[in-house]
Amino acid sequence: MAKAVDAKRMYEKGNHARTYTEVPTSDPGRAWREGMVSGNGENGYIMAGAPYTDTIIFQYMWFNFPSPDPRVIPEELTGQLADARRNVFNLNDQWKITHTDGETRKRTFFYSYHPGHQLRLNMTSKSTVADYERWTNYETAETGVRFTDEFGEWIRTSFTSREDNVSVMKIERSTTGVKINMTISIDDISSMYKAKDGMSEITALRYKKLVDPNADYIAQVAHYPSYPGSELIDGGYAGLTQVVVVNGSKKRVQLADTNEPMNVGVVQNPAIQVTCADAVYLITQSNRTFDMGKIEDFAGVTQYALVNELLKNTNATVEKYQDPSGHFDYDAALAPHIMKHAEEFNAVRFSLNGDEDLKGADNEALINAQKESKSRINHAFMEQVYNQGRYALICCSGSSAPRLYGMWTGEWNPGWRGIYTLDANVNLQVSPMNTGHLTFAQLGYIAFFLRNTSDFEYNARMSYGMHDALQVSVNSDGDRGMQVEYDNAYPFQYWNAGASWCLLPIFEYWQCYGNRQIPIHPNMRIHDLKQILSVKDGGLTDEEFRQLVGKGYLDLEKDILLPLLTKQANFWEQLCTPEYYTDLSGNACYEKGKMSLNPGEKYLLIPTYSPENNPIGYNSTITANATMDISAARDGLHMIIAIEKAIRREGYETAVAKWETLLGLLPDYKVDKDGALREWAMNEYKENNDHRHLSHLYPAWPAYETQNNEELHKAAIIAVENRNKYNRSDATAGHGWMHKALVCARLKDGDGVISSLLPMMVDSGYYTSLMTDHDTNRRNDCYCTDTLFGILGAVNEALLFSNIGEIEVLPALPTEWKSGSINGLMSRAGVEVKGLLWDNNIVSFTLQSVSDHNEIKVKAGIHWTKGMVNHKEAETHDDEFGKHLRLTLNAGEDVTVVFILS
């Protein structure tokens, strides 16, 4: 007889809910969004947790649903640059992006993320449910369900393994010995949310449900629509769940046909019936293929290489973890996964004192308590959403960067197609990965960037006619990042800041951890990068490339940062032309044929795009001298200069001198008459603060210029105040609030951080799973992890600012956070900050450097009178940036610092 289990220990480090939302077989709506999630960055699932009719929706990070839209940049794009520049300079806001036939260009779109198979568990024995709980265990990445009925207590647990790349579910008989009787089936695609909503292409999909004769597995295999020019023209996907039954029986059964035209299986609705089992284990894996064969042949095919591969992989897991009696051992399969996941999650721990009565409360209680407390953040809720964000970021890391939905969707045609948006969303989502002491996330992010790098080079060539340069697209679907999504309202082909912004997290990785060997992963598409992973004209030779690949890894400094930062710097160099410049008074000028700037003149960055705003009275977003671009260029040049000086390759002095010269010729920032940093450094434009975006605050975040420039710092503060005062348009988007929170943290405004986090917390931003929506009020019907992950970045930055050679603890401590702690944050000074504790009149922490002879300045963002180092009073120093301690740290050495407050 099974023993009763104390479920609380299953989520002691985790969350739990006492309600569930069942996903119906038809018209399911948004029910899937309440489900608990797990993943390993490649495979994962969403579990609804309904007691008797549960659904598990399986995920694969690289699923992409093709569309008929083109996968090449129109050749006409390059030729429009001269027109764009001329019309922007002449303040002609009526200029239109057109096709060669003169028609205004209509925007196309990238491919769409989509879910895998939706598995349904239909229990035969049903009764009145009591003591229901479902949970997520942050330390083990398990989700679980527990309830009691007249047959005893029932428990199901699941996880997605980092060790074996499969999802595993354990279903046990009841505590009174009642055995498991259930039917396992796969729901129709058309019955899933939004499958027929604005996605006519889905009807061109063809799929089958499969159950083998011995009922050993149930699977779904699908062929994508075949569109000319699509890399997935012969592609498809599959998900397979192997069913292991202990001391019971299973058989293939046929459920009623649903007559779905997309389902071309001979048997439309096969299922597995389990009878009188002591335990059932479900082992699942999903994947895709570019070689499913021709779609016209799909209906008649009976063997699928991808299905066979999934069966082989799940079989390997079953055979690997057998107990002495020959049964599958769930705990044995879980153990190596925990070794990897738990270490990652536990690397940082965050705690706020206060609201102790709600510590350990269920999710609904926490959400409701926060909604009732509209003007302050409930500390118990804050702790839990921080931990949930950290957990979920880990779960969708390692294979790629996070998608808009992280890696989870239960719907077809998801909001914004569930893609990667690189002009805020991805940037916000990875903001905590380096300071948050993660390891999987950086590798996935680097793989994602390299996977798209050849397209980024393609963009620079087609948008601007550049060579050896990178221009990051605003969007990517993971497979492609070429510049095809643009029109006059969204002129993405002239968004220039992307390469600098998207390379900054990789540079920050280097700042935090030093040089690393980055394993070459198939997701990188390394063989597309022969011409790119080199600073030499023409790229690597064949022999050099063979040697690079033969190592099996990339050197972070020499093979990644040096060539890629060089190419982003090349972009800024080639964007600048002496023909367009500003004179000594800062006025925009044009002189055809001008070959060089005169003393005091600056380059005019033209065209630019400050998403998604335009000056008052100028009704186009295609502009010049966007502050975002100026700051991104400055920051990008500082990065390449730092890397050149670190590597000291032959001839680096020449490269450094070139970039320093260009840095001095970039446009100056401008402030408005009220002292606010302007969004466009143009005398000819009138500022427009009726907008939620904060692109012009780039010098504060993600760049660092406001830290040691008091004048710029004040101008940025006024710019934020103006947005707060004059923005009357959309203020629901979570990404806007998270962006503002990060900016406020960098501007040392702790209460501004709180006011930026609150809107998503006190409205409808959080689901009962503690996953988040795109909007405060869910108005865009879009599941989204911007808030979930962005909040980590904001908290980390509020509690620790760092850059090369400097650390500031509690730079933006909110007034209401009287005492608390955070352990394990990494600084961009290459120093781990352990045990950061603030309480009463004491701030204490321990520093541990990753390198020897690491000289840093250390200070606190709250007023302190005395500093102690290793229990001895330390000498304080003053400079133009304030009072600080000067420390020299050696690798692995612990140095304890205490600040005594006034």
Tab-separated table of N, CA and C in Angstrom, residues 76 110 182 195 269 273 284 335 354 400 404 412 439 468 565 584 598 662 710 725 772 789 852 900:
chain	number	residue	atom	x	y	z
A	76	GLU	N	15.400	45.553	-53.489
A	76	GLU	CA	15.167	46.989	-53.632
A	76	GLU	C	15.503	47.774	-52.365
A	110	PHE	N	7.513	36.780	-39.530
A	110	PHE	CA	8.301	35.582	-39.311
A	110	PHE	C	7.400	34.389	-38.996
A	182	MET	N	-7.067	4.293	-16.417
A	182	MET	CA	-7.187	5.550	-17.154
A	182	MET	C	-6.982	5.328	-18.648
A	195	ALA	N	-6.226	27.833	-32.614
A	195	ALA	CA	-5.749	27.067	-33.771
A	195	ALA	C	-6.412	27.541	-35.059
A	269	ASN	N	-8.144	8.419	-34.098
A	269	ASN	CA	-8.088	8.771	-32.681
A	269	ASN	C	-7.712	7.581	-31.803
A	273	GLN	N	-5.330	2.418	-23.183
A	273	GLN	CA	-6.123	2.168	-21.974
A	273	GLN	C	-5.273	1.401	-20.963
A	284	THR	N	8.547	11.321	-22.206
A	284	THR	CA	8.185	12.055	-23.422
A	284	THR	C	9.352	12.856	-23.961
A	335	ALA	N	17.583	12.060	-9.927
A	335	ALA	CA	18.783	12.441	-9.178
A	335	ALA	C	19.826	13.201	-9.999
A	354	GLY	N	9.434	40.930	6.502
A	354	GLY	CA	8.108	41.534	6.502
A	354	GLY	C	7.088	40.644	5.832
A	400	SER	N	18.644	28.125	-26.236
A	400	SER	CA	18.447	29.368	-26.961
A	400	SER	C	18.211	30.473	-25.959
A	404	LEU	N	9.299	35.086	-26.493
A	404	LEU	CA	8.338	35.973	-25.841
A	404	LEU	C	7.547	35.209	-24.790
A	412	TRP	N	-1.991	27.854	-30.609
A	412	TRP	CA	-1.459	28.110	-31.944
A	412	TRP	C	-1.692	29.594	-32.248
A	439	THR	N	24.333	29.861	-15.525
A	439	THR	CA	25.335	29.301	-16.440
A	439	THR	C	24.716	28.791	-17.730
A	468	ASP	N	31.260	43.449	-43.851
A	468	ASP	CA	31.872	43.093	-42.561
A	468	ASP	C	31.222	43.836	-41.398
A	565	LEU	N	32.151	42.101	-31.946
A	565	LEU	CA	32.180	43.512	-31.557
A	565	LEU	C	32.868	44.357	-32.620
A	584	LEU	N	28.948	73.479	-35.689
A	584	LEU	CA	29.376	73.867	-34.347
A	584	LEU	C	28.207	74.249	-33.455
A	598	ASN	N	35.215	68.767	-40.364
A	598	ASN	CA	36.066	69.848	-39.897
A	598	ASN	C	36.064	69.872	-38.372
A	662	LEU	N	36.623	57.586	-33.741
A	662	LEU	CA	35.207	57.565	-34.109
A	662	LEU	C	34.343	57.942	-32.907
A	710	GLU	N	27.251	63.221	-13.706
A	710	GLU	CA	26.165	63.806	-12.912
A	710	GLU	C	25.187	64.597	-13.782
A	725	LYS	N	4.790	62.104	-16.603
A	725	LYS	CA	3.840	63.208	-16.599
A	725	LYS	C	2.994	63.262	-17.880
A	772	THR	N	3.390	35.038	-16.149
A	772	THR	CA	2.890	36.391	-16.354
A	772	THR	C	2.326	36.619	-17.751
A	789	PHE	N	10.806	37.610	-15.965
A	789	PHE	CA	12.266	37.636	-15.955
A	789	PHE	C	12.812	39.044	-15.723
A	852	ASP	N	43.056	37.279	-9.942
A	852	ASP	CA	44.018	37.862	-9.009
A	852	ASP	C	44.235	39.345	-9.300
A	900	ILE	N	28.892	50.807	8.186
A	900	ILE	CA	28.118	51.283	9.314
A	900	ILE	C	27.369	52.532	8.851
